[in-house]
């Protein structure tokens, strides 16, 4: 096995160095190519360094470990095997049962050498399969569908907060009243959401995390980390030769990309 490279994303420097030191003892051949201090840096460095293994703290500034994994799953180059991911978490911060349910690799804080050694052995066994090992990206996508809230459409009878019917968007000195049924899609842009209808687009100051619980999840599907589409306005979903899906909307020239994380929503019934 050629020497492997790993990235550690941890916002607490002492914990990051402790993990690096423990890995150096348990797996001397493993090269730590980067110590990222937050989620944003973790994504940038991972896409630059293309390591074999990621140790992702679940609770980081900028992006959580799960958000980092989700963004990398969407952006990772096709020609490079997707890295193995180990989530680092404290029991109180996240339900460990969720990780076990999704068959994720994880270690708890404070990290014990015995537990980390088991993780190292598991990683080495999987890496020993080389490029022929089971499709890691598909495995991570399936994990994320269990771990990240809002990944799948909920049944229509699921209890939800009061649903949003009218969106009030400021346009100059006016307030535009938008019937939510007329919305083609929502697109997150920094601190704002672009609300797109056939007639116009309007910005509202919100986030998808705040907006999603107010929408009917049987109709509004998240199809990308920054996009939620009204499925009643989808005309067709086109899949190209690489498996990437693009949505064509009724009465609109806009085309929406479906990320790998949400592609399962468009499997044939």
Short mmCIF file of C-alpha atoms in Angstrom, two decimals:
data_model
loop_
_atom_site.label_atom_id
_atom_site.label_comp_id
_atom_site.label_asym_id
_atom_site.label_seq_id
_atom_site.Cartn_x
_atom_site.Cartn_y
_atom_site.Cartn_z
CA UNK A 1 0.00 0.00 0.00
CA UNK A 2 1.47 3.36 -0.98
CA UNK A 3 1.61 6.01 1.72
CA UNK A 4 -1.77 7.61 2.24
CA UNK A 5 -2.59 11.22 3.00
CA UNK A 6 -5.12 12.57 5.47
CA UNK A 7 -6.68 15.92 6.29
CA UNK A 8 -7.72 16.82 9.83
CA UNK A 9 -10.45 19.47 10.22
CA UNK A 10 -10.74 20.57 13.83
CA UNK A 11 -11.21 24.08 15.20
CA UNK A 12 -9.56 23.32 18.54
CA UNK A 13 -5.77 23.39 17.84
CA UNK A 14 -4.85 21.27 20.83
CA UNK A 15 -7.30 18.53 19.82
CA UNK A 16 -6.08 18.67 16.22
CA UNK A 17 -2.46 18.27 17.29
CA UNK A 18 -3.40 15.50 19.71
CA UNK A 19 -5.15 13.57 16.95
CA UNK A 20 -2.20 14.16 14.62
CA UNK A 21 0.21 12.86 17.28
CA UNK A 22 -1.89 9.77 17.99
CA UNK A 23 -2.15 8.96 14.29
CA UNK A 24 1.60 9.40 13.99
CA UNK A 25 2.05 6.72 16.63
CA UNK A 26 -0.60 4.29 15.35
CA UNK A 27 0.02 4.80 11.64
CA UNK A 28 3.51 6.30 11.07
CA UNK A 29 3.25 6.02 7.27
CA UNK A 30 0.13 8.19 7.14
CA UNK A 31 0.92 11.71 5.97
CA UNK A 32 -1.16 14.51 7.48
CA UNK A 33 -1.31 16.90 4.52
CA UNK A 34 -3.35 19.64 6.19
CA UNK A 35 -4.80 20.82 9.51
CA UNK A 36 -7.91 22.87 8.71
CA UNK A 37 -9.31 25.15 11.41
CA UNK A 38 -12.87 25.46 10.09
CA UNK A 39 -15.31 23.94 7.63
CA UNK A 40 -14.70 26.42 4.83
CA UNK A 41 -10.96 25.83 4.94
CA UNK A 42 -11.57 22.07 5.10
CA UNK A 43 -13.51 22.13 1.81
CA UNK A 44 -10.93 24.32 0.06
CA UNK A 45 -7.96 22.26 1.22
CA UNK A 46 -9.64 18.92 0.53
CA UNK A 47 -10.43 19.93 -3.07
CA UNK A 48 -6.84 21.15 -3.49
CA UNK A 49 -5.00 18.35 -1.72
CA UNK A 50 -7.38 15.48 -2.65
CA UNK A 51 -6.43 13.39 0.40
CA UNK A 52 -7.34 9.75 0.92
CA UNK A 53 -8.85 10.21 4.38
CA UNK A 54 -10.76 13.02 6.10
CA UNK A 55 -11.09 13.42 9.86
CA UNK A 56 -13.97 15.90 10.21
CA UNK A 57 -15.06 17.48 13.44
CA UNK A 58 -18.85 17.57 13.45
CA UNK A 59 -19.08 20.99 15.12
CA UNK A 60 -16.88 23.53 13.36
CA UNK A 61 -17.28 27.23 12.52
CA UNK A 62 -18.16 28.01 8.91
CA UNK A 63 -19.47 24.56 8.01
CA UNK A 64 -20.18 21.49 10.10
CA UNK A 65 -18.43 18.24 9.34
CA UNK A 66 -21.59 16.97 7.67
CA UNK A 67 -21.84 20.10 5.52
CA UNK A 68 -18.20 19.66 4.51
CA UNK A 69 -18.88 16.05 3.51
CA UNK A 70 -21.97 17.10 1.57
CA UNK A 71 -20.17 19.86 -0.35
CA UNK A 72 -17.25 17.58 -1.17
CA UNK A 73 -19.65 14.88 -2.38
CA UNK A 74 -21.04 17.44 -4.82
CA UNK A 75 -17.72 18.89 -5.95
CA UNK A 76 -15.29 15.95 -5.83
CA UNK A 77 -13.63 15.24 -9.22
CA UNK A 78 -14.92 12.09 -10.91
CA UNK A 79 -11.43 10.75 -11.71
CA UNK A 80 -10.28 10.67 -8.07
CA UNK A 81 -11.58 8.07 -5.54
CA UNK A 82 -13.67 9.73 -2.88
CA UNK A 83 -11.85 9.85 0.49
CA UNK A 84 -12.77 7.76 3.49
CA UNK A 85 -14.43 9.91 6.15
CA UNK A 86 -14.14 9.65 9.91
CA UNK A 87 -16.40 11.98 11.88
CA UNK A 88 -15.06 13.28 15.19
CA UNK A 89 -17.73 14.19 17.69
CA UNK A 90 -18.69 14.50 21.34
CA UNK A 91 -21.54 12.27 22.50
CA UNK A 92 -23.63 15.22 23.64
CA UNK A 93 -23.26 17.06 20.35
CA UNK A 94 -24.72 14.46 18.09
CA UNK A 95 -26.62 11.23 18.44
CA UNK A 96 -24.09 8.45 18.04
CA UNK A 97 -26.96 6.16 17.13
CA UNK A 98 -27.35 8.19 13.95
CA UNK A 99 -23.79 7.37 12.94
CA UNK A 100 -24.24 3.72 13.74
CA UNK A 101 -27.50 3.63 11.77
CA UNK A 102 -25.72 5.06 8.75
CA UNK A 103 -22.66 2.84 9.21
CA UNK A 104 -20.43 5.91 9.47
CA UNK A 105 -16.94 5.81 10.85
CA UNK A 106 -16.70 8.04 13.89
CA UNK A 107 -14.60 8.59 17.01
CA UNK A 108 -15.72 10.28 20.19
CA UNK A 109 -14.04 13.13 22.03
CA UNK A 110 -11.90 12.80 24.04
CA UNK A 111 -10.30 10.38 21.60
CA UNK A 112 -8.96 7.20 23.14
CA UNK A 113 -5.98 5.46 21.57
CA UNK A 114 -7.72 2.07 21.67
CA UNK A 115 -10.77 3.36 19.80
CA UNK A 116 -8.66 5.27 17.27
CA UNK A 117 -6.57 2.16 16.70
CA UNK A 118 -9.71 0.27 15.68
CA UNK A 119 -10.57 3.05 13.26
CA UNK A 120 -7.05 2.96 11.83
CA UNK A 121 -7.28 -0.79 11.27
CA UNK A 122 -10.66 -0.38 9.60
CA UNK A 123 -9.33 2.38 7.33
CA UNK A 124 -6.26 0.34 6.38
CA UNK A 125 -8.42 -2.66 5.52
CA UNK A 126 -10.65 -0.59 3.26
CA UNK A 127 -7.74 1.18 1.60
CA UNK A 128 -6.09 -2.18 0.96
CA UNK A 129 -8.81 -2.82 -1.60
CA UNK A 130 -7.26 -0.03 -3.66
CA UNK A 131 -9.22 1.62 -6.47
CA UNK A 132 -11.40 -1.48 -6.67
CA UNK A 133 -12.87 -0.95 -3.21
CA UNK A 134 -16.64 -0.43 -3.09
CA UNK A 135 -17.76 2.95 -4.39
CA UNK A 136 -16.92 5.24 -1.48
CA UNK A 137 -18.84 8.19 -2.86
CA UNK A 138 -22.10 6.23 -3.04
CA UNK A 139 -21.50 4.98 0.49
CA UNK A 140 -20.99 8.53 1.80
CA UNK A 141 -24.04 9.77 -0.09
CA UNK A 142 -26.14 7.10 1.57
CA UNK A 143 -24.73 8.10 4.98
CA UNK A 144 -25.57 11.75 4.35
CA UNK A 145 -29.15 10.83 3.45
CA UNK A 146 -29.49 9.46 6.96
CA UNK A 147 -27.46 12.07 8.82
CA UNK A 148 -28.35 15.42 7.26
CA UNK A 149 -31.86 16.74 8.01
CA UNK A 150 -34.08 17.57 5.06
CA UNK A 151 -32.33 15.30 2.56
CA UNK A 152 -35.45 13.47 1.54
CA UNK A 153 -39.01 14.45 0.89
CA UNK A 154 -41.20 13.70 3.90
CA UNK A 155 -44.56 11.98 3.68
CA UNK A 156 -47.43 14.40 3.24
CA UNK A 157 -48.95 13.49 6.61
CA UNK A 158 -45.78 14.22 8.60
CA UNK A 159 -46.46 16.78 11.31
CA UNK A 160 -44.96 20.12 10.28
CA UNK A 161 -45.02 23.72 11.48
CA UNK A 162 -47.61 26.02 9.95
CA UNK A 163 -46.89 26.18 6.26
CA UNK A 164 -45.90 29.32 4.49
CA UNK A 165 -48.53 30.55 2.03
CA UNK A 166 -47.42 34.07 1.17
CA UNK A 167 -43.87 35.38 0.88
CA UNK A 168 -43.27 39.06 1.46
CA UNK A 169 -40.27 40.34 -0.47
CA UNK A 170 -38.99 43.92 -0.41
CA UNK A 171 -38.58 45.48 -3.84
CA UNK A 172 -37.41 49.08 -3.48
CA UNK A 173 -40.07 50.87 -1.46
CA UNK A 174 -42.66 48.16 -2.10
CA UNK A 175 -43.45 44.78 -0.61
CA UNK A 176 -44.10 42.11 -3.24
CA UNK A 177 -46.65 39.51 -2.08
CA UNK A 178 -45.75 36.13 -3.63
CA UNK A 179 -48.04 33.11 -3.45
CA UNK A 180 -45.76 30.22 -2.50
CA UNK A 181 -47.54 28.01 -5.07
CA UNK A 182 -46.20 30.32 -7.80
CA UNK A 183 -42.58 29.85 -6.74
CA UNK A 184 -40.55 27.80 -9.23
CA UNK A 185 -37.55 27.48 -6.95
CA UNK A 186 -35.61 29.03 -4.10
CA UNK A 187 -31.91 29.65 -4.49
CA UNK A 188 -29.71 30.52 -1.52
CA UNK A 189 -27.13 33.26 -2.06
CA UNK A 190 -25.02 34.14 0.97
CA UNK A 191 -27.44 35.67 3.53
CA UNK A 192 -30.34 35.87 1.09
CA UNK A 193 -32.67 33.59 -0.81
CA UNK A 194 -33.64 34.34 -4.38
CA UNK A 195 -37.35 33.56 -4.82
CA UNK A 196 -37.96 32.77 -8.50
CA UNK A 197 -41.36 32.74 -10.20
CA UNK A 198 -42.17 32.83 -13.94
CA UNK A 199 -42.65 36.58 -13.80
CA UNK A 200 -39.80 37.78 -11.58
CA UNK A 201 -37.22 37.00 -8.96
CA UNK A 202 -37.04 38.60 -5.51
CA UNK A 203 -34.60 38.49 -2.63
CA UNK A 204 -35.64 37.73 0.92
CA UNK A 205 -33.31 37.82 3.90
CA UNK A 206 -33.40 34.24 5.18
CA UNK A 207 -31.61 30.92 4.93
CA UNK A 208 -32.77 27.59 3.57
CA UNK A 209 -32.41 26.15 7.06
CA UNK A 210 -35.02 28.66 8.27
CA UNK A 211 -37.23 28.37 5.21
CA UNK A 212 -37.40 24.60 4.70
CA UNK A 213 -39.50 23.75 7.81
CA UNK A 214 -42.15 26.20 6.60
CA UNK A 215 -42.57 24.53 3.20
CA UNK A 216 -44.65 21.50 2.24
CA UNK A 217 -41.90 18.89 1.98
CA UNK A 218 -44.02 16.69 -0.26
CA UNK A 219 -43.92 19.45 -2.91
CA UNK A 220 -40.74 21.44 -2.25
CA UNK A 221 -37.66 19.26 -2.61
CA UNK A 222 -34.11 20.28 -1.87
CA UNK A 223 -32.09 19.25 -4.92
CA UNK A 224 -28.78 20.96 -4.09
CA UNK A 225 -27.31 22.46 -0.93
CA UNK A 226 -28.42 25.88 -2.24
CA UNK A 227 -31.59 25.04 -4.22
CA UNK A 228 -35.14 23.99 -3.36
CA UNK A 229 -37.52 23.33 -6.27
CA UNK A 230 -41.31 23.29 -6.47
CA UNK A 231 -41.85 19.82 -7.95
CA UNK A 232 -45.23 20.83 -9.39
CA UNK A 233 -43.33 23.01 -11.86
CA UNK A 234 -40.83 20.36 -13.00
CA UNK A 235 -41.43 19.33 -16.60
CA UNK A 236 -38.70 16.70 -16.98
CA UNK A 237 -35.52 15.45 -15.33
CA UNK A 238 -32.72 14.79 -17.81
CA UNK A 239 -29.84 12.45 -16.90
CA UNK A 240 -26.67 12.74 -19.00
CA UNK A 241 -24.12 10.02 -19.76
CA UNK A 242 -22.21 10.79 -16.53
CA UNK A 243 -25.34 10.39 -14.41
CA UNK A 244 -25.77 14.10 -13.68
CA UNK A 245 -29.39 15.24 -13.56
CA UNK A 246 -30.75 18.54 -14.86
CA UNK A 247 -34.32 19.72 -14.31
CA UNK A 248 -36.32 21.56 -16.96
CA UNK A 249 -39.15 23.64 -15.54
CA UNK A 250 -42.54 24.33 -17.12
CA UNK A 251 -42.73 27.74 -18.73
CA UNK A 252 -39.17 28.69 -17.82
CA UNK A 253 -35.80 28.67 -19.57
CA UNK A 254 -34.04 28.05 -16.26
CA UNK A 255 -32.38 24.67 -15.80
CA UNK A 256 -31.51 23.37 -12.36
CA UNK A 257 -28.71 20.97 -11.48
CA UNK A 258 -29.44 18.13 -9.06
CA UNK A 259 -26.45 17.32 -6.89
CA UNK A 260 -25.25 13.78 -6.23
CA UNK A 261 -26.64 13.91 -2.71
CA UNK A 262 -30.21 14.34 -3.95
CA UNK A 263 -30.11 12.31 -7.18
CA UNK A 264 -31.94 9.43 -5.50
CA UNK A 265 -35.11 11.58 -5.41
CA UNK A 266 -35.41 11.15 -9.17
CA UNK A 267 -35.16 7.40 -9.39
CA UNK A 268 -37.94 5.81 -11.37
CA UNK A 269 -40.90 4.65 -9.26
#
